[in-house]
Tab-separated table of C-alpha atoms and ligand atoms in Angstrom:
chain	number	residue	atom	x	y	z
A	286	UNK	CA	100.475	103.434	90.799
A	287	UNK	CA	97.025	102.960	90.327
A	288	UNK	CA	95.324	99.086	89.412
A	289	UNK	CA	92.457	98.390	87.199
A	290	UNK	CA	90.187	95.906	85.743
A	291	UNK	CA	88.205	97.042	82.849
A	292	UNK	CA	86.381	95.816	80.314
A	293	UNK	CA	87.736	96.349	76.889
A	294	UNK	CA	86.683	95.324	73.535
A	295	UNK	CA	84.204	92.807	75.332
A	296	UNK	CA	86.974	91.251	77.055
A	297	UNK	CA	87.719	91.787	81.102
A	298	UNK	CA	91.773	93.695	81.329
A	299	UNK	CA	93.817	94.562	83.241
A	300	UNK	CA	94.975	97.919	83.156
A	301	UNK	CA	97.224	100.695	84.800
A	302	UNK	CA	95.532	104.400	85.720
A	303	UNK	CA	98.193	106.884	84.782
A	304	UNK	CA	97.739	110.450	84.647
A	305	UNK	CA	93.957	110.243	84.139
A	306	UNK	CA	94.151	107.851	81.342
A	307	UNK	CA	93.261	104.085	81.183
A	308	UNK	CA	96.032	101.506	80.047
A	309	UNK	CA	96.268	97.854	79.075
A	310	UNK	CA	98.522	96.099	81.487
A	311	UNK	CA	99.817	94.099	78.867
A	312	UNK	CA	100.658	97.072	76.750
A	313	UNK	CA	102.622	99.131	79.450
A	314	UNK	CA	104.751	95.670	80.557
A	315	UNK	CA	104.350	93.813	77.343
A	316	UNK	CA	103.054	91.260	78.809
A	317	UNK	CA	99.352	89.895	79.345
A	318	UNK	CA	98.509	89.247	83.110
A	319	UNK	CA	96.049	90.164	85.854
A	320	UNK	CA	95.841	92.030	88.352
A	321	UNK	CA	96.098	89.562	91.027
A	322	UNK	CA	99.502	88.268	88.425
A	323	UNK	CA	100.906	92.056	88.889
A	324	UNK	CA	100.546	91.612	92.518
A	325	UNK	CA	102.380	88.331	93.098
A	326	UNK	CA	104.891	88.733	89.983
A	327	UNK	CA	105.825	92.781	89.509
A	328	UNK	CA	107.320	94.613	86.940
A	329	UNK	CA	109.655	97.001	86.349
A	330	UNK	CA	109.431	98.571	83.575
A	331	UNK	CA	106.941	100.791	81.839
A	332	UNK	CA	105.314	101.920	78.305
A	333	UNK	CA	102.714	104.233	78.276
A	334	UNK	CA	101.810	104.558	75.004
A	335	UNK	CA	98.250	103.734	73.959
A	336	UNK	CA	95.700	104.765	76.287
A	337	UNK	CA	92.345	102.910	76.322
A	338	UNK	CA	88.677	103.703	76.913
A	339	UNK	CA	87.374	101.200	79.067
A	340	UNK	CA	83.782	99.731	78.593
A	341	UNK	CA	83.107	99.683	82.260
A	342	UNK	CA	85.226	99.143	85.513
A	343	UNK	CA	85.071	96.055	86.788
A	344	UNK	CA	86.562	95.510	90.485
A	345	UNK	CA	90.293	95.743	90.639
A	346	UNK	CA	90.496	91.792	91.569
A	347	UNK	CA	87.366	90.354	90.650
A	348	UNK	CA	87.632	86.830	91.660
A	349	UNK	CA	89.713	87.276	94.628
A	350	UNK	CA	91.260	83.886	95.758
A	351	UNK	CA	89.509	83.569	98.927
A	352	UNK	CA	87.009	85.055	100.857
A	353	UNK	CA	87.183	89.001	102.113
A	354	UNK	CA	88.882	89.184	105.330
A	355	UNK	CA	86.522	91.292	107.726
A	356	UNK	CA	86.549	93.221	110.694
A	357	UNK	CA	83.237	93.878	112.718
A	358	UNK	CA	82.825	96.849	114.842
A	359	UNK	CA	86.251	98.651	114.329
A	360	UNK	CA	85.014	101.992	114.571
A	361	UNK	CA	84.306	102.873	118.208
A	362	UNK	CA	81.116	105.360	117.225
A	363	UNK	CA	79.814	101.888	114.790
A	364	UNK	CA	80.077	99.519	117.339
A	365	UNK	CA	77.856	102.091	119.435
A	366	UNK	CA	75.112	102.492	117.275
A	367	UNK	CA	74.947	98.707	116.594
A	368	UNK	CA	74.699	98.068	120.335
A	369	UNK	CA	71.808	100.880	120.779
A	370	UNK	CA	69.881	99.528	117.812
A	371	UNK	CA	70.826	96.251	115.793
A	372	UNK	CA	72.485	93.742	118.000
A	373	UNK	CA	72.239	94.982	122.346
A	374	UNK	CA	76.001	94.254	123.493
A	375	UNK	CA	77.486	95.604	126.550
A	376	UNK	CA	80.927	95.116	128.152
A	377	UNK	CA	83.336	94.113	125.903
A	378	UNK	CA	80.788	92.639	123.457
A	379	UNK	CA	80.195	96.767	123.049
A	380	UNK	CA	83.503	98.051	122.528
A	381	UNK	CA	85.853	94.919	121.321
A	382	UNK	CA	88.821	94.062	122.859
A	383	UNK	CA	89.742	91.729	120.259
A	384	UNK	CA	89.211	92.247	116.778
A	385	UNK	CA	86.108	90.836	115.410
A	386	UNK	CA	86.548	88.583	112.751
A	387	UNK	CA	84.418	87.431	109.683
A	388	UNK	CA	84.599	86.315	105.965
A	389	UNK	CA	82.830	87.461	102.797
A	390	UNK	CA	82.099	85.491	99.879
A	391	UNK	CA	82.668	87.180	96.148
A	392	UNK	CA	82.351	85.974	93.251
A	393	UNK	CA	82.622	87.992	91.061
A	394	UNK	CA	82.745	91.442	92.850
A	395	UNK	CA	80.854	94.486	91.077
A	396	UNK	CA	83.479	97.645	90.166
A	397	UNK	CA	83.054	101.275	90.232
A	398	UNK	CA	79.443	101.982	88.450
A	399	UNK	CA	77.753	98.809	88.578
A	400	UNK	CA	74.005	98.228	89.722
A	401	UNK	CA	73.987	95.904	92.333
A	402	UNK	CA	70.468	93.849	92.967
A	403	UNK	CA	68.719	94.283	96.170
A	404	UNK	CA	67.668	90.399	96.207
A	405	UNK	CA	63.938	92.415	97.204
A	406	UNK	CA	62.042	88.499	97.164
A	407	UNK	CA	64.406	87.962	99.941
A	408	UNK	CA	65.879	90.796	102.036
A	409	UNK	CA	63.587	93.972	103.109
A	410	UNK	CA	66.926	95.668	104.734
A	411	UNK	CA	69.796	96.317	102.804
A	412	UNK	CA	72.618	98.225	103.839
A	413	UNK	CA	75.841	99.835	103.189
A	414	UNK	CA	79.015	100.297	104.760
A	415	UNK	CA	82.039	101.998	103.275
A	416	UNK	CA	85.617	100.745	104.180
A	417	UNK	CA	89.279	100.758	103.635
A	418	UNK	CA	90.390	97.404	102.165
A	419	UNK	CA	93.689	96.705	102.257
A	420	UNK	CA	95.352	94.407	99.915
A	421	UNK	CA	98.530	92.081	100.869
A	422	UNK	CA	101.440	92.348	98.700
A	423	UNK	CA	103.167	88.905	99.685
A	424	UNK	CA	103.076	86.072	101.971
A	425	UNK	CA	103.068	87.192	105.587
A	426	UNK	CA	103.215	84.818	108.815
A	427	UNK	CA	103.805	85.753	112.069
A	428	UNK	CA	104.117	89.547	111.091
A	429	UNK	CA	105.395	91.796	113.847
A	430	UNK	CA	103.406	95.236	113.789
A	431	UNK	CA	106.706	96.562	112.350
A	432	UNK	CA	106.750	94.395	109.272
A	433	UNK	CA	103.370	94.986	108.472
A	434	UNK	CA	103.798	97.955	106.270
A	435	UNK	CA	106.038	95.432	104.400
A	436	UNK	CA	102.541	92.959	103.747
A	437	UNK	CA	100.858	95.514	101.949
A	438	UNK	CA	100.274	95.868	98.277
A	439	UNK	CA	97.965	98.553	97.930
A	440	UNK	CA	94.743	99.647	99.182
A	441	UNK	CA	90.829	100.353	97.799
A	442	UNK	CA	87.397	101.485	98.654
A	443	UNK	CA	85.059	98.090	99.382
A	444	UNK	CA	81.189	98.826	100.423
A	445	UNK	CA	80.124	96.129	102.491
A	446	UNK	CA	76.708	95.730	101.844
A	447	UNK	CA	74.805	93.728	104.485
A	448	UNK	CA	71.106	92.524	104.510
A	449	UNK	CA	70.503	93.252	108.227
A	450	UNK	CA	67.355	90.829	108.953
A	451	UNK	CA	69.554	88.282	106.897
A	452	UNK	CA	72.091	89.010	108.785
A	453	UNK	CA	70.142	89.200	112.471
A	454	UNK	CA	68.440	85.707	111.154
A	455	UNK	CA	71.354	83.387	110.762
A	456	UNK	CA	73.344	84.741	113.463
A	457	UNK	CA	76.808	84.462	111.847
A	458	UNK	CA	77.391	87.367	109.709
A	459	UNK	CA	78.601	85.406	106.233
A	460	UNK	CA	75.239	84.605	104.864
A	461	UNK	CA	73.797	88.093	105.168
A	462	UNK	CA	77.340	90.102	103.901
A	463	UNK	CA	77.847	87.338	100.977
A	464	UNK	CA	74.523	87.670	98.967
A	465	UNK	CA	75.221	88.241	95.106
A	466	UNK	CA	76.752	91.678	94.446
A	467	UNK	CA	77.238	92.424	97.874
A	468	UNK	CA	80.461	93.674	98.000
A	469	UNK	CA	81.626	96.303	95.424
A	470	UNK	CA	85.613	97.217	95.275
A	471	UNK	CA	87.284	100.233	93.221
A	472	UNK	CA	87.713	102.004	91.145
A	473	UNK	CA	91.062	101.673	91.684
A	474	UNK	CA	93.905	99.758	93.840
A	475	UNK	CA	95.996	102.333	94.750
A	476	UNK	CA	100.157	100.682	95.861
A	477	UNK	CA	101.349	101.543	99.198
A	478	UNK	CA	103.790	103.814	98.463
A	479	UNK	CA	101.231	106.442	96.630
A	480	UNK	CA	99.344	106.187	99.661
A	481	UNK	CA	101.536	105.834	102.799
A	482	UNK	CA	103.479	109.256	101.905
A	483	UNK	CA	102.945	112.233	104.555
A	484	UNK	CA	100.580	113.164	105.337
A	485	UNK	CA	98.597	110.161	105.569
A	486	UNK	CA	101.687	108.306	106.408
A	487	UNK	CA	101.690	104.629	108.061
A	488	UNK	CA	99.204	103.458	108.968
A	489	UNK	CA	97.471	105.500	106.566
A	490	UNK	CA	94.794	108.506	108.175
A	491	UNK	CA	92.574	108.710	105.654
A	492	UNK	CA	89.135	110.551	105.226
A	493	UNK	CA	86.477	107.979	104.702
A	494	UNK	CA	82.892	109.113	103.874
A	495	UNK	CA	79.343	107.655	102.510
A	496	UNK	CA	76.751	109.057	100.683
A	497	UNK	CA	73.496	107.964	100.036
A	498	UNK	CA	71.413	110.238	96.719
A	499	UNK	CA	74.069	112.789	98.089
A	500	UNK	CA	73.500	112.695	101.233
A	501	UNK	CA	76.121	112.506	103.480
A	502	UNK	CA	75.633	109.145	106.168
A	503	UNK	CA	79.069	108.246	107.168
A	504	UNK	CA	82.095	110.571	107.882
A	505	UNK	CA	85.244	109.441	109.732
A	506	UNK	CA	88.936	109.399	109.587
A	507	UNK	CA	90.949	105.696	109.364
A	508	UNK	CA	92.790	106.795	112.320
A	509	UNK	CA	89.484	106.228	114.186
A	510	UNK	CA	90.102	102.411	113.460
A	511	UNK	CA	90.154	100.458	116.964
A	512	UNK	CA	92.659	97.725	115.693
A	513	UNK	CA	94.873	99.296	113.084
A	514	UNK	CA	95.947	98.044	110.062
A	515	UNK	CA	99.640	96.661	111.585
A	516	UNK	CA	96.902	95.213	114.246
A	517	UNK	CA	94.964	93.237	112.426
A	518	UNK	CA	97.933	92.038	109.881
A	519	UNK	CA	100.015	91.133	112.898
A	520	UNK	CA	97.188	89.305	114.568
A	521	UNK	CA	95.534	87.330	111.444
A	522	UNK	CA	99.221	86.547	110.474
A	523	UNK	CA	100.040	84.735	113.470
A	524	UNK	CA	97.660	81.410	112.719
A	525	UNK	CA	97.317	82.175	109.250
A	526	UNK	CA	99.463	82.882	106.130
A	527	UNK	CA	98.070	86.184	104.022
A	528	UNK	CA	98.836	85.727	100.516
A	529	UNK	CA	99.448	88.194	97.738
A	530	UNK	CA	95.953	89.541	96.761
A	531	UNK	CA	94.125	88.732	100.173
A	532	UNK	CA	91.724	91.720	100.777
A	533	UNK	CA	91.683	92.352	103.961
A	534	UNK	CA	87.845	94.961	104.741
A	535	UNK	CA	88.902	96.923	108.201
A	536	UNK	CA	85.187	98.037	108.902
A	537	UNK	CA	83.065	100.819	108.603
A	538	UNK	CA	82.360	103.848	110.684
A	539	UNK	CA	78.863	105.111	112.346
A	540	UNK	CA	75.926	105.997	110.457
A	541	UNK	CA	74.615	102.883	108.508
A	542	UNK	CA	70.915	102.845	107.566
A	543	UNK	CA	69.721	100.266	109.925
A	544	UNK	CA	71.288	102.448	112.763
A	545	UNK	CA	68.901	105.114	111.824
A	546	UNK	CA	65.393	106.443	113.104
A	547	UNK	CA	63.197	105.301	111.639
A	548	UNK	CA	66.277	102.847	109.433
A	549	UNK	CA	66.735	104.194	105.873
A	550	UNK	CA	67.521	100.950	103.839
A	551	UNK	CA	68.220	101.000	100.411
A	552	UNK	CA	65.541	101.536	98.031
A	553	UNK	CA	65.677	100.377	93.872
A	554	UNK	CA	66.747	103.733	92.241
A	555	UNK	CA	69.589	104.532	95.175
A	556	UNK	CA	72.861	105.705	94.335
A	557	UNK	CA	75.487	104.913	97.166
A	558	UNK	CA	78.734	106.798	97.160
A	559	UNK	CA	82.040	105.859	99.437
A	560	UNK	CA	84.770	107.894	99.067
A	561	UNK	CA	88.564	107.342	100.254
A	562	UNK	CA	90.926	109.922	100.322
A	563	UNK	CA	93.622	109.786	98.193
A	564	UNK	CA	92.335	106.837	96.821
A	565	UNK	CA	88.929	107.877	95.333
A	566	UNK	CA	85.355	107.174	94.788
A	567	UNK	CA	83.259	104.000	94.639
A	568	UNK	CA	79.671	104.338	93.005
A	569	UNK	CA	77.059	101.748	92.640
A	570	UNK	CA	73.390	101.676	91.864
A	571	UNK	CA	70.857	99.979	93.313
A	572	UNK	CA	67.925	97.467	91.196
A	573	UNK	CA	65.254	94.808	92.381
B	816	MG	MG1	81.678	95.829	107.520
């Protein structure tokens, strides 16, 4: 099953993707709720009846509860080029040995489509980073890595955009990853069980790619992930309770813009494309 927000008749729905078309949530369960209400209540049955054409996508969960859940450096080949040109690291510090983690602050979070704002008065160095969110189905404490599968909702594409000499400035990561916009989610939230079938399987391998204008910057594989999903749910889980409709972002392979030589940041006019397997593609626009 596939999870939208949309807007519809000037109003912000929720909605069900089903065989290419949009739906109104509250149509196919006759019932109105949200998406983050699907997640934590269910249904069972559905009514396809009357499909919809959405004004614009919004993200699936717009106003998540809390912050995004991070990971930083979880891509062996990312937390190389990080070390060689944004932040020198050696040891473990290079390659972690623990997951790295960090929150993101969202409110509201821009879907599939939207133009994003550079914040140009203030950041000269804005950056992308295309990653496999995973959203938790229901509460989850002291997970083992065998019940993690269990935790999961669903999963979507989230570009965490960064301003990297906001980010190099304050030190902690929040300020620079939370600026207005920053952090795009959709189109869709695809369940678990669309996903996790061979032969991506549990946890998922999944082709994960960027492009910036078309060209092709990042290229991986989820497998590549240094902490795997079950990892990082059984490891969060164990001081803290996830809750239906955390988002939990587990990082981003090599080739962001500020790794480059000379960096390519992102320029008014951009158009940044990151693209999931089996789950699909996000595209946003960049403005002033
Ligand atoms: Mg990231």
């Amino acid at each position: 099953m596939r999870l939208a927000t949309f807007m519809y008749e000037g109003t912000e729905r929720a909605g069900i993707f089903n065989e290419g078309k949009y739906f109104l949530l509250a149509d196919a369960i006759g019932r109105e709720m949200s998406v983050l209400d699907f997640i934590r209540e269910g249904a069972s049955e559905f009514e396809f009846t009357r499909p919809v054409e959405p004004e614009s996508l919004c993200a699936p969960i717009p106003r998540p509860m809390r912050n995004i859940i991070c990971i930083g450096k979880n891509y062996a080949d990312h937390a190389k080029e990080v070390a060689e040109t944004i932040q020198s690291a050696q040891g473990d510090d290079l390659i972690p040995t623990t997951p790295i983690f960090f929150t993101k602050a969202v409110c509201p979070a821009p879907g599939d489509g939207a133009t994003i704002s550079l914040h140009s008065h203030f950041t000269q160095q804005v950056d992308y980073e295309a990653e496999l969110a995973v959203i938790i189905g229901k509460p989850t404490y002291r997970a083992t890595r065998q019940d993690a599968e269990n935790a999961i909702f669903g999963y979507t594409i989230l570009n965490d955009i960064t301003a990297r000499d906001v980010q190099k400035r304050h030190s902690q990561w929040f300020f620079g990853k939370s600026l207005d916009g920053f952090c795009p989610m959709g189109p869709h939230i695809v369940t678990r069980d669309e996903i996790g079938l061979p032969p991506a399987g549990f946890p998922p391998a999944l082709k994960i790619s960027c492009r910036v204008n078309g060209d092709l910057r990042q290229s991986s594989c989820t497998s590549n992930l240094i902490f795997d999903i079950p990892e990082i749910i059984a490891t969060l889980s164990q001081g803290i309770t996830l809750l239906p409709g955390d988002i939990i972002a587990t990082g981003t392979p090599a080739g962001i813009g500020g790794a480059m030589n000379p960096p390519q940041y992102l320029k008014p006019g951009d158009k940044v494309e990151c693209e999931i397997e089996k789950i699909g593609i996000l595209t946003n626009y960049f403005a002033v």
